[in-house]
Coordinates of C-alpha atoms (C1' of nucleotides) in Angstrom, one line a residue:
Chain K
M5 CA -16.0 -127.8 -22.5
D6 CA -19.5 -127.3 -22.7
I7 CA -20.8 -125.1 -25.7
E8 CA -23.0 -123.3 -23.0
E9 CA -19.9 -122.7 -20.9
E10 CA -17.7 -121.9 -24.1
L11 CA -20.2 -119.2 -25.2
R12 CA -20.6 -117.9 -21.8
I13 CA -17.0 -116.9 -21.6
I14 CA -17.1 -115.6 -25.5
K15 CA -20.4 -113.1 -24.3
R16 CA -18.2 -111.3 -21.7
N17 CA -17.4 -108.1 -22.3
V18 CA -19.0 -108.1 -25.3
V19 CA -21.4 -105.3 -26.7
D20 CA -23.0 -106.7 -30.2
I21 CA -23.1 -110.3 -31.9
L22 CA -23.8 -110.0 -35.1
P23 CA -25.8 -111.2 -36.5
G24 CA -26.9 -112.9 -33.5
L25 CA -25.8 -115.3 -31.0
E26 CA -27.6 -117.8 -32.5
E27 CA -25.2 -118.2 -35.3
L28 CA -22.4 -117.6 -33.4
R29 CA -23.4 -120.9 -31.3
K30 CA -24.3 -123.2 -34.6
R31 CA -20.7 -122.0 -36.0
L32 CA -19.1 -123.4 -32.8
Q33 CA -20.7 -126.4 -33.1
E34 CA -19.9 -126.9 -36.7
A35 CA -16.1 -126.3 -35.7
R36 CA -16.3 -129.0 -33.3
Q37 CA -18.2 -131.7 -35.8
Q38 CA -15.3 -130.9 -37.8
A39 CA -13.2 -130.8 -35.1
R40 CA -11.1 -127.5 -36.0
P41 CA -10.4 -124.0 -34.3
L42 CA -12.4 -121.2 -35.0
K43 CA -10.5 -118.5 -37.1
I44 CA -10.8 -115.0 -35.2
K45 CA -9.5 -112.3 -37.3
Y46 CA -8.4 -108.8 -35.8
G47 CA -7.2 -105.5 -37.7
A48 CA -4.6 -103.6 -36.5
D49 CA -3.7 -100.3 -38.2
P50 CA 0.3 -99.7 -37.7
T51 CA -0.2 -96.2 -36.8
A52 CA 0.0 -95.6 -33.3
P53 CA 2.5 -98.8 -32.2
D54 CA 2.3 -98.4 -28.8
I55 CA -0.6 -100.4 -27.3
H56 CA -2.5 -99.1 -24.8
L57 CA -5.2 -100.3 -22.2
G58 CA -8.0 -99.6 -24.9
H59 CA -6.2 -102.1 -27.2
T60 CA -6.1 -105.0 -24.4
I61 CA -9.8 -105.3 -24.3
T62 CA -9.9 -106.8 -27.6
L63 CA -6.2 -108.3 -27.4
S64 CA -8.0 -110.2 -24.2
K65 CA -10.7 -111.5 -25.9
L66 CA -8.6 -112.8 -28.6
R67 CA -6.5 -114.2 -26.2
E68 CA -9.6 -115.8 -24.4
F69 CA -10.7 -117.3 -27.6
Q70 CA -7.1 -119.0 -27.7
D71 CA -7.7 -120.6 -24.7
L72 CA -10.4 -122.1 -25.9
G73 CA -8.6 -123.6 -28.6
H74 CA -9.0 -120.7 -31.4
I75 CA -6.9 -119.5 -33.6
V76 CA -6.2 -115.5 -34.1
Q77 CA -5.3 -113.8 -37.2
F78 CA -3.8 -110.8 -36.8
I79 CA -3.6 -109.0 -39.6
I80 CA -1.6 -105.5 -40.0
G81 CA -3.1 -103.1 -42.1
D82 CA 0.2 -101.9 -43.6
F83 CA -0.7 -101.7 -47.1
T84 CA -3.8 -99.5 -46.3
A85 CA -1.6 -97.2 -44.1
M86 CA 0.8 -96.5 -46.8
I87 CA -2.1 -94.8 -48.2
G88 CA -3.6 -93.0 -45.7
D89 CA -6.0 -93.9 -42.9
P90 CA -8.6 -91.6 -43.2
S91 CA -10.9 -93.3 -40.5
G92 CA -12.2 -91.6 -37.1
R93 CA -11.4 -87.7 -37.3
N94 CA -12.6 -85.6 -39.8
E95 CA -9.3 -85.0 -41.4
V96 CA -7.3 -87.5 -43.8
R97 CA -4.2 -88.8 -42.1
K98 CA -1.3 -88.6 -43.5
P99 CA 0.4 -91.8 -45.3
L100 CA 3.1 -93.4 -43.5
S101 CA 6.3 -94.2 -45.1
E102 CA 7.3 -97.8 -45.6
E103 CA 9.9 -97.5 -43.1
S104 CA 8.1 -96.1 -40.4
I105 CA 5.1 -98.7 -41.0
R106 CA 7.7 -101.6 -40.6
K107 CA 9.0 -100.6 -37.1
N108 CA 5.8 -100.0 -36.1
A109 CA 4.6 -103.4 -37.4
S110 CA 7.5 -104.8 -35.5
T111 CA 6.7 -103.0 -32.5
Y112 CA 3.2 -104.3 -32.6
Q113 CA 4.5 -107.7 -32.5
E114 CA 6.5 -107.4 -29.7
Q115 CA 3.8 -106.0 -27.6
I116 CA 0.5 -108.0 -28.7
F117 CA 2.7 -111.2 -27.4
K118 CA 2.5 -109.9 -24.1
I119 CA -1.1 -110.7 -24.5
L120 CA -1.3 -113.1 -27.2
D121 CA -0.5 -116.9 -27.4
K122 CA 2.3 -117.0 -30.1
K123 CA 1.6 -120.0 -31.1
R124 CA -2.1 -119.6 -31.6
T125 CA -1.5 -116.8 -33.7
E126 CA -1.3 -116.3 -37.3
L127 CA 0.4 -112.8 -38.2
H128 CA -0.9 -111.7 -41.6
F129 CA 0.1 -108.1 -43.9
N130 CA -2.1 -106.5 -46.0
S131 CA 0.1 -106.0 -48.7
E132 CA 0.3 -109.1 -49.0
W133 CA -2.7 -109.4 -51.3
F134 CA -3.3 -105.7 -51.6
G135 CA -0.1 -105.1 -53.5
K136 CA -1.1 -107.6 -56.0
M137 CA -4.3 -106.5 -56.9
S138 CA -4.9 -105.0 -59.9
L139 CA -7.2 -102.1 -61.3
K140 CA -9.7 -104.8 -62.6
D141 CA -9.9 -106.3 -59.4
T142 CA -10.0 -103.5 -57.1
L143 CA -13.2 -102.2 -59.5
K144 CA -14.8 -105.1 -59.3
M145 CA -14.5 -105.0 -55.7
A146 CA -16.0 -101.9 -55.9
S147 CA -18.8 -102.9 -58.0
Y148 CA -20.0 -104.9 -54.9
Y149 CA -20.9 -102.1 -52.8
T150 CA -23.6 -98.9 -53.2
V151 CA -23.0 -95.2 -52.0
A152 CA -26.0 -95.1 -50.3
R153 CA -24.6 -98.4 -48.3
V154 CA -21.5 -96.6 -47.4
L155 CA -23.5 -93.5 -46.2
E156 CA -25.3 -95.7 -43.9
R157 CA -22.4 -95.7 -41.8
A158 CA -22.9 -93.4 -38.8
E159 CA -20.0 -91.2 -39.4
F160 CA -20.4 -90.8 -43.1
K161 CA -23.8 -89.8 -42.3
E162 CA -23.2 -87.6 -39.6
R163 CA -20.2 -85.6 -42.0
F164 CA -22.4 -85.7 -44.8
K165 CA -25.3 -84.1 -43.1
K166 CA -23.0 -81.7 -42.0
K167 CA -21.7 -81.2 -45.1
Q168 CA -18.5 -82.1 -44.4
E169 CA -15.7 -83.3 -46.9
I170 CA -15.5 -87.3 -47.4
S171 CA -12.6 -88.4 -50.0
L172 CA -13.3 -91.1 -52.3
L173 CA -10.6 -93.3 -50.6
E174 CA -12.7 -92.8 -47.5
F175 CA -15.3 -94.3 -48.9
I176 CA -13.4 -97.2 -50.2
Y177 CA -11.7 -97.8 -47.1
P178 CA -14.3 -100.5 -45.6
L179 CA -14.2 -102.1 -48.3
L180 CA -10.4 -102.7 -48.1
Q181 CA -11.1 -104.0 -44.5
G182 CA -13.5 -106.1 -45.4
Y183 CA -11.5 -107.7 -48.4
D184 CA -9.0 -108.6 -45.9
S185 CA -11.8 -110.9 -44.4
V186 CA -12.3 -112.3 -47.6
M187 CA -8.8 -113.4 -48.0
L188 CA -8.7 -114.9 -44.8
G189 CA -11.7 -116.6 -44.4
N190 CA -12.1 -116.3 -40.9
D191 CA -15.4 -117.1 -38.7
I192 CA -15.5 -114.3 -36.8
E193 CA -14.0 -110.7 -36.6
I194 CA -13.8 -108.6 -33.7
G195 CA -13.2 -104.9 -33.1
G196 CA -14.4 -102.2 -31.3
T197 CA -17.9 -100.3 -31.8
D198 CA -16.8 -97.9 -33.6
Q199 CA -16.0 -100.5 -36.4
T200 CA -19.2 -101.8 -36.6
F201 CA -20.1 -100.7 -39.7
N202 CA -16.7 -101.8 -41.4
L203 CA -16.9 -105.3 -39.8
L204 CA -20.5 -105.8 -41.6
V205 CA -18.9 -104.8 -45.0
G206 CA -16.6 -107.4 -44.4
R207 CA -19.7 -110.2 -43.8
D208 CA -20.9 -108.5 -46.8
L209 CA -18.1 -108.7 -49.2
Q210 CA -17.5 -112.5 -48.1
R211 CA -21.0 -113.2 -49.0
D212 CA -20.5 -111.7 -52.4
Y213 CA -17.0 -113.5 -53.2
G214 CA -19.1 -116.7 -52.3
K215 CA -17.3 -116.9 -48.9
K216 CA -18.9 -118.3 -45.7
E217 CA -19.7 -115.1 -43.7
Q218 CA -18.1 -113.9 -40.7
I219 CA -19.7 -113.2 -37.4
I220 CA -19.2 -110.1 -35.7
L221 CA -18.5 -109.4 -32.3
T222 CA -17.9 -105.7 -31.1
L223 CA -16.2 -104.8 -28.1
P224 CA -16.7 -101.5 -25.8
L225 CA -14.4 -98.5 -26.3
L226 CA -12.1 -97.5 -23.1
V227 CA -12.8 -94.4 -22.3
G228 CA -9.6 -92.5 -21.5
T229 CA -7.9 -91.2 -18.5
D230 CA -9.7 -88.1 -18.9
G231 CA -12.8 -89.5 -18.3
I232 CA -14.3 -87.6 -21.2
R233 CA -13.1 -89.2 -24.7
K234 CA -12.0 -92.4 -25.9
M235 CA -8.3 -93.8 -25.2
S236 CA -5.9 -92.7 -27.9
K237 CA -2.5 -92.0 -28.1
S238 CA -3.1 -88.7 -30.2
Y239 CA -5.2 -87.8 -26.8
G240 CA -2.9 -88.3 -24.5
N241 CA -5.2 -90.0 -22.1
Y242 CA -3.4 -93.2 -22.6
I243 CA -1.8 -96.0 -20.6
G244 CA 0.5 -98.3 -22.3
I245 CA 0.9 -101.6 -21.0
T246 CA 4.9 -100.9 -21.6
E247 CA 5.1 -98.0 -19.3
L248 CA 6.8 -98.3 -16.2
P249 CA 5.0 -99.9 -13.1
L250 CA 4.8 -96.6 -11.2
E251 CA 3.8 -94.8 -14.3
I252 CA 0.7 -97.1 -14.7
Y253 CA 0.1 -97.1 -11.3
G254 CA 0.0 -93.8 -11.3
K255 CA -1.9 -93.0 -14.1
T256 CA -4.6 -95.7 -12.9
M257 CA -5.1 -93.5 -10.0
S258 CA -5.3 -90.4 -11.6
I259 CA -8.6 -91.5 -13.2
P260 CA -11.7 -90.1 -12.3
D261 CA -13.7 -91.9 -9.7
E262 CA -16.7 -93.1 -11.9
L263 CA -14.1 -94.9 -14.2
I264 CA -13.0 -97.7 -11.5
F265 CA -16.0 -99.8 -11.9
P266 CA -15.8 -99.9 -15.9
Y267 CA -12.1 -100.5 -15.8
M268 CA -12.4 -103.3 -13.6
E269 CA -14.6 -104.9 -15.8
L270 CA -13.0 -104.2 -19.0
L271 CA -9.3 -104.7 -18.0
T272 CA -9.0 -106.9 -15.3
S273 CA -10.2 -110.5 -14.4
I274 CA -11.5 -109.9 -10.9
S275 CA -14.9 -111.8 -10.9
D276 CA -18.0 -109.8 -11.2
E277 CA -19.1 -111.0 -8.0
K278 CA -16.4 -109.4 -6.1
I279 CA -16.6 -106.1 -8.5
N280 CA -20.2 -105.5 -7.2
N281 CA -19.1 -106.0 -3.3
M282 CA -16.8 -103.2 -3.8
K283 CA -19.0 -101.2 -5.6
K284 CA -21.8 -101.8 -3.1
D285 CA -19.5 -101.1 -0.4
V286 CA -18.2 -98.0 -2.0
R287 CA -21.7 -96.7 -2.2
D288 CA -22.4 -97.5 1.0
E289 CA -19.3 -95.5 2.4
K290 CA -17.7 -98.8 3.4
M291 CA -15.1 -98.3 0.8
N292 CA -13.1 -95.2 0.3
P293 CA -13.1 -95.0 -3.6
K294 CA -9.6 -94.3 -3.2
D295 CA -8.7 -97.8 -2.3
A296 CA -11.0 -99.1 -4.8
K297 CA -9.4 -97.7 -7.3
A298 CA -5.7 -98.7 -5.6
F299 CA -6.9 -102.1 -5.9
L300 CA -7.2 -101.9 -9.6
A301 CA -4.2 -100.1 -10.0
N302 CA -2.7 -102.7 -8.7
E303 CA -4.3 -105.5 -10.4
I304 CA -3.7 -103.5 -13.9
V305 CA 0.2 -103.5 -13.2
K306 CA 0.1 -106.9 -12.0
R307 CA -1.0 -107.9 -15.3
Y308 CA 1.8 -106.5 -17.4
H309 CA 4.7 -106.1 -14.8
G310 CA 4.0 -109.2 -12.2
I311 CA 3.0 -109.4 -8.5
S312 CA 6.3 -107.7 -6.9
E313 CA 6.3 -105.1 -9.0
A314 CA 2.8 -104.1 -8.7
A315 CA 3.4 -104.1 -5.0
K316 CA 6.5 -101.9 -5.4
A317 CA 4.5 -99.7 -7.2
G318 CA 2.0 -99.3 -4.6
N319 CA 4.5 -98.5 -1.9
E320 CA 6.2 -96.2 -4.0
F321 CA 3.2 -94.2 -4.8
D322 CA 1.7 -94.3 -1.4
K323 CA 5.3 -92.8 -0.3
I324 CA 5.7 -90.2 -2.5
F325 CA 1.5 -88.8 -2.4
K326 CA 0.4 -89.5 0.9
K327 CA 3.6 -89.7 2.9
R328 CA 5.1 -86.7 0.9
E329 CA 8.4 -88.6 0.9
L330 CA 11.2 -88.7 -1.7
P331 CA 10.9 -91.6 -4.1
S332 CA 13.2 -95.0 -3.4
E333 CA 15.2 -94.2 -6.8
I334 CA 15.8 -90.3 -7.9
P335 CA 17.6 -90.0 -10.7
S336 CA 20.7 -87.8 -10.0
R337 CA 22.9 -85.6 -12.2
K338 CA 26.6 -84.6 -11.5
Y339 CA 27.8 -80.7 -12.1
E340 CA 31.7 -80.4 -12.6
K341 CA 31.2 -76.6 -11.6
E342 CA 31.2 -75.0 -8.1
K343 CA 27.7 -73.6 -8.4
V344 CA 24.9 -73.8 -10.8
W345 CA 21.8 -71.3 -11.4
I346 CA 18.5 -72.9 -10.4
I347 CA 17.2 -71.5 -13.9
D348 CA 19.8 -73.6 -15.9
V349 CA 19.4 -76.7 -13.8
L350 CA 15.8 -77.0 -14.5
V351 CA 16.1 -76.1 -18.1
N352 CA 19.2 -78.4 -18.9
E353 CA 17.4 -81.3 -16.7
G354 CA 13.9 -81.1 -18.7
L355 CA 12.1 -80.0 -15.8
A356 CA 11.1 -77.0 -17.6
K357 CA 10.7 -76.6 -21.2
N358 CA 12.3 -72.9 -21.0
K359 CA 13.2 -70.2 -18.7
T360 CA 10.2 -68.9 -18.8
E361 CA 8.6 -71.7 -17.8
A362 CA 11.6 -72.3 -15.2
N363 CA 10.9 -68.9 -14.0
R364 CA 6.8 -69.4 -13.6
L365 CA 7.9 -72.6 -11.5
I366 CA 9.6 -70.6 -9.3
S367 CA 7.2 -68.0 -8.7
Q368 CA 4.5 -70.6 -8.1
G369 CA 6.3 -72.1 -5.1
A370 CA 7.0 -75.6 -6.9
V371 CA 10.3 -75.8 -6.7
E372 CA 12.5 -76.8 -3.4
L373 CA 15.6 -77.7 -2.7
D374 CA 16.3 -80.1 0.0
G375 CA 13.0 -79.5 1.4
K376 CA 12.6 -75.8 1.1
T377 CA 10.5 -74.1 -1.3
I378 CA 13.1 -71.8 -3.5
T379 CA 11.2 -68.1 -3.5
S380 CA 13.2 -66.4 -5.9
P381 CA 14.9 -67.2 -9.1
D382 CA 18.0 -65.3 -8.6
F383 CA 19.4 -68.6 -6.7
D384 CA 22.6 -70.6 -7.4
I385 CA 22.8 -74.1 -6.3
L386 CA 26.3 -74.6 -4.6
M387 CA 27.8 -78.0 -5.4
D388 CA 29.6 -78.6 -2.3
S389 CA 27.1 -81.8 -1.6
E390 CA 24.4 -83.5 -2.8
H391 CA 21.0 -81.6 -3.2
V392 CA 17.4 -82.9 -4.0
L393 CA 15.4 -81.0 -6.2
K394 CA 11.5 -81.4 -6.4
V395 CA 9.3 -79.9 -9.0
G396 CA 6.0 -80.0 -8.5
K397 CA 4.7 -82.9 -6.7
R398 CA 6.5 -85.9 -8.5
R399 CA 9.5 -85.0 -10.2
F400 CA 12.6 -85.5 -8.1
L401 CA 16.2 -84.7 -9.2
K402 CA 19.3 -85.2 -7.0
I403 CA 22.5 -83.1 -8.1
K404 CA 25.9 -83.3 -6.9
G405 CA 29.2 -81.9 -7.4
E406 CA 32.5 -83.6 -8.4
Chain M
rG18 C1' -16.2 -73.3 -64.9
rG19 C1' -19.5 -69.1 -61.7
rG20 C1' -20.6 -67.5 -56.8
rG21 C1' -20.1 -67.4 -51.4
rA22 C1' -17.6 -68.1 -46.9
rG23 C1' -13.2 -69.1 -44.3
rG24 C1' -7.8 -69.7 -42.3
rU25 C1' -6.2 -66.4 -35.0
rG26 C1' -1.9 -68.9 -29.5
rC27 C1' -1.5 -76.5 -27.9
rC28 C1' -7.1 -77.5 -29.3
rC29 C1' -11.8 -75.2 -30.3
rG30 C1' -13.1 -70.2 -30.7
rA31 C1' -14.2 -64.3 -30.0
rG32 C1' -12.1 -60.4 -31.7
rC33 C1' -12.3 -56.9 -37.7
rG34 C1' -7.9 -50.0 -37.1
rG35 C1' -5.2 -48.4 -31.1
rU36 C1' -6.9 -49.7 -24.4
rU37 C1' -4.3 -56.9 -27.9
rA38 C1' 0.6 -61.2 -26.5
rA39 C1' -5.0 -60.9 -28.2
rA40 C1' -12.4 -62.7 -24.5
rG41 C1' -14.3 -67.5 -23.5
rG42 C1' -14.2 -72.6 -23.2
rG43 C1' -11.1 -77.1 -23.4
rA44 C1' -6.3 -79.3 -22.3
rA45 C1' -1.7 -79.0 -20.1
rC46 C1' 1.0 -77.1 -15.7
rG47 C1' 1.5 -75.2 -10.8
rG48 C1' -0.8 -74.3 -5.9
rG49 C1' -4.5 -75.3 -2.0
rC50 C1' -8.2 -78.9 -0.1
rU51 C1' -8.3 -84.0 0.0
rG52 C1' -9.3 -90.1 -0.4
rU53 C1' -5.4 -90.1 -5.1
rA54 C1' -1.8 -87.7 -10.2
rA55 C1' -10.4 -88.1 -8.1
rA56 C1' -13.5 -84.2 -7.3
rC57 C1' -13.9 -79.2 -6.1
rC58 C1' -11.7 -73.8 -5.7
rC59 C1' -7.6 -70.5 -7.0
rG60 C1' -3.1 -69.5 -10.2
rU61 C1' -0.3 -70.0 -14.5
rU62 C1' 0.3 -70.9 -20.0
rA63 C1' 4.9 -67.1 -26.9
rG64 C1' 10.1 -66.3 -26.0
rC65 C1' 14.5 -63.4 -23.9
rC66 C1' 16.9 -60.3 -19.9
rG67 C1' 20.4 -63.5 -13.0
rU68 C1' 14.5 -61.0 -11.4
rA69 C1' 13.7 -56.6 -13.8
rG70 C1' 10.9 -52.9 -16.3
rU71 C1' 5.7 -47.7 -18.2
rG72 C1' 12.0 -53.2 -20.5
rC73 C1' 13.2 -56.0 -25.5
rU74 C1' 12.3 -59.8 -29.6
rU75 C1' 8.3 -62.5 -32.0
rU76 C1' 3.1 -64.5 -32.9
rC77 C1' -3.2 -64.1 -35.6
rG78 C1' -2.2 -68.6 -43.6
rA79 C1' 2.4 -66.6 -47.0
rA80 C1' 4.1 -62.2 -49.2
rG81 C1' 3.9 -57.0 -50.2
rG82 C1' 1.2 -52.1 -49.2
rU83 C1' -1.5 -48.2 -46.8
rU84 C1' -1.4 -45.7 -41.7
rC85 C1' 2.0 -42.2 -36.3
rG86 C1' -0.3 -47.0 -35.3
rA87 C1' -2.8 -53.6 -38.3
rA88 C1' -5.1 -59.9 -36.5
rU89 C1' -8.5 -56.1 -37.8
rC90 C1' -8.0 -52.0 -44.2
rC91 C1' -6.0 -52.8 -49.6
rU92 C1' -3.1 -56.2 -53.6
rU93 C1' -1.2 -60.7 -54.8
rC94 C1' -0.4 -65.6 -53.8
rU95 C1' -2.0 -70.2 -51.2
rC96 C1' -5.1 -73.6 -48.7
rU97 C1' -10.1 -75.2 -46.5
rC98 C1' -15.1 -75.7 -47.1
rC99 C1' -20.0 -74.5 -49.3
rC100 C1' -23.6 -73.4 -53.5
rC101 C1' -24.6 -73.4 -58.4
rA102 C1' -22.9 -75.6 -63.2

RNA sequence: GGGGAGGUGCCCGAGCGGUUAAAGGGAACGGGCUGUAAACCCGUUAGCCGUAGUGCUUUCGAAGGUUCGAAUCCUUCUCUCCCCA
């Protein structure tokens, strides 16, 4: 493949290349001459084991590198997680136990290979080297960086100005992440735009340790389904790649309209041309945004569950929300009693979190039995035949007697 | 070490002796409408009582106290932030 073509693929969706495109081109050429693959580093934090669409932007980029013949160094920050990861919030995150880290890490491994090519992936844990590091080595590492440099980091600058707490550990954190690069000797490191500073530290440290400096690729952060904050499990605005097809489809259908095209660009392999055409059609009102969204939802489900599951999810969604019919599969539950109080059913089956909520749902007209709205909580379901209970628009349950 | 500010419901944040289960916003849930679980509008959001009341219990960092009555006042403890050294 032509090197320019390779660069074109690499550049797609990338926000920034540091120090610049030229360096990247040079590194590619160099690797070709030496007939070696490039090593691409990506660090993951084992605190949130469920991979969601936000992660897939970077993972897909890694996969592209693999398909171009390069090697991915996937590093799990098990050591740093053990001492607590302070990144992000204004609050220091609790350190994780060794056990939960191990569990999270293995979940990670299962999930990343839905996207990455196992044969072209090296897996590393940073406890491999940090576990053995002496205080002397640590201090040496710390000596390479200055307080002023660390304060350059946008987030620190902000918090420093607002006089919020910054722990010493947080200060060192970027160094730890950077030291991973020193140990791995990677050519490129990729991460979200929020990681820019940390990635740059890696570059600096590699130089300080006399290694070749990594080239940095930053990728956009994905806005979550709420349309406001970045996608994150802790904000509950995420779509996980291991979720059920209908869940993924439905959640995608619930994103604000403005997110339709950004999602298409970042999360699917739909061609730019096709995306632009759709954009235009929606703008000219030739296409209903809902249909563009349905197309997107289908693409996403297809990617993680295959084409037939995607079609099924789409039909199912229309059935429930457009035609207001019953879904084709409804969980069912047996009761041995002759009759059961509606409130008890709602609570027992997890359709309401307590009796107060069950009462509220009924008074709001959210509960239907066999298509009829239940108006009073003073109601028993007779277990003479099978009944279909519907709560809200999307929760269904079949109940029957023995 | 000295001084100051503060910890309120899922989150943010008002309240600073009764009318406070606690304003407002966010989020979630429900309803309406629709093009969808978009947007918009409306409602609900401590728990309990077979449904109902001017009902009962629990909640404002923790524990005590003052008072007919406290998230609001006092004491002690605890945690956080800021300033000075």
